[in-house]
Every structure is written in structure tokens, then in C-alpha cells.
C-alpha positions as a printed NumPy array, in Angstrom:
array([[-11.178,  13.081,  29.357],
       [-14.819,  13.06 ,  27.816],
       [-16.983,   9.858,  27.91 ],
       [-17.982,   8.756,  25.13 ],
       [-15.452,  10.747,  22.846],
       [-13.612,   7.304,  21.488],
       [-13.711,   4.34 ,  19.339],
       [-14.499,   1.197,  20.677],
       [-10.614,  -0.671,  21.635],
       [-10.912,  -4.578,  20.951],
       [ -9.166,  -7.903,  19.873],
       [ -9.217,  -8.66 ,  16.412],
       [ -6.962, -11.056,  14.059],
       [ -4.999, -10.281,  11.166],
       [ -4.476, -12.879,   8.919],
       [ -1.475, -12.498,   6.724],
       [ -0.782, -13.381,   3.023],
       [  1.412, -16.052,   3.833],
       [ -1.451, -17.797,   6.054],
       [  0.611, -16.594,   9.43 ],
       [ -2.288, -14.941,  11.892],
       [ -1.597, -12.908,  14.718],
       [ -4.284, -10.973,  17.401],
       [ -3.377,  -7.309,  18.111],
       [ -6.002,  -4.834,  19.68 ],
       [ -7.321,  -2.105,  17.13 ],
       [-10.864,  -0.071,  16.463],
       [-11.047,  -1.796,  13.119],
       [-14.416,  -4.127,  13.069],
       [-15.883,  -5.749,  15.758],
       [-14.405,  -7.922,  18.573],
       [-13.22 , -11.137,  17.036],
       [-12.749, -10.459,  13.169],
       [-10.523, -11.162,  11.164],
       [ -8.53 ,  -8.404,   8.729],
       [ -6.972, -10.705,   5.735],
       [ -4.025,  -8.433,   4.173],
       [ -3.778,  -8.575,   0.626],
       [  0.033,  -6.661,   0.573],
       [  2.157,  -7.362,   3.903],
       [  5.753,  -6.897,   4.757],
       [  6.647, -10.367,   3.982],
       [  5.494,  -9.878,   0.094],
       [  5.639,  -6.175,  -0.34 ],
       [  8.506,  -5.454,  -2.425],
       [  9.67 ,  -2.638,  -0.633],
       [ 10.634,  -4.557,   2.434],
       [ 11.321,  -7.525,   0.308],
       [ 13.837,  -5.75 ,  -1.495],
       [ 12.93 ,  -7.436,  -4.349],
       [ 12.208,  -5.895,  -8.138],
       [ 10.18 ,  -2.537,  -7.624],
       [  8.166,  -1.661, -10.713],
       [  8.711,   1.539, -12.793],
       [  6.432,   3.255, -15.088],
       [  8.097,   2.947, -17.985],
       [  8.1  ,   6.533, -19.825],
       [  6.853,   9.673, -17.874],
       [  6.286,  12.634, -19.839],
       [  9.865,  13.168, -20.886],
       [ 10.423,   9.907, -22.312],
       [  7.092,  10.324, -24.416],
       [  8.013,  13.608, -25.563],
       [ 11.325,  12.266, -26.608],
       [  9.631,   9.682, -28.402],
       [  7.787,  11.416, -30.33 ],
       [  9.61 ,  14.64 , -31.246],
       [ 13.617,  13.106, -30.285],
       [ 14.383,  12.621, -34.103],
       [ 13.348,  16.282, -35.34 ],
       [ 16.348,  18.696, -35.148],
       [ 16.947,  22.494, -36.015],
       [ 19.278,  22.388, -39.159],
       [ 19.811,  25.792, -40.617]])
């Protein structure tokens, strides 16, 4: 292995959004900060389950919105 070749390995703190902290080892920051989460598992809705949101009319839905009412009558 080459010296020199990786990132510093330290102790830092991640603070969740419910307040909950915990100390892991990572090469984010500098020994002793602290990484405050702003979307975690314990909010995030997709591990939550809770309501996901959907965009609400891709490009189908605004094409039908606009041209759905004009028909070919003969």
C-alpha cells in the first residue's frame, strides 16, 4: 500500500434530527465535529413509510390537460 495515498480516518459525531447523537469514525471534517442531518431514517419518509410526495402532472397529464377535450369528428 502507498503512504500517503488516503484520507485522514477519525471520530466525529452525527447529530440526528430527532436530537439522538451517535460517534462513528469517517473522513468527513476534522476529529471531533459534529455532522447535524437535516433528513435521517427516523423522518425520511421512505423508511418512515409514511405519505411520499408525487409530482402532480408529468408531461402526460399536462398534455391531457390541455388538448384531452379536442377530438377528431368527421
Amino acid at each position: 500500500m502507498k503512504a500517503d495515498t488516503h484520507p485522514e480516518y477519525h471520530t466525529i459525531t452525527v447529530k440526528m434530527t430527532d436530537g439522538t447523537e451517535f460517534q462513528t469514525r469517517s473522513t468527513w471534517g476534522k476529529e471531533g465535529d459534529v455532522m447535524a442531518l437535516d433528513i435521517d431514517p427516523t423522518s425520511h419518509p421512505a423508511w418512515t413509510g409514511g405519505k411520499q410526495q408525487l409530482q402532480e402532472g408529468g408531461r402526460v397529464a399536462k398534455f391531457n390537460q390541455r388538448f384531452g377535450g379536442l377530438t377528431l369528428k368527421k
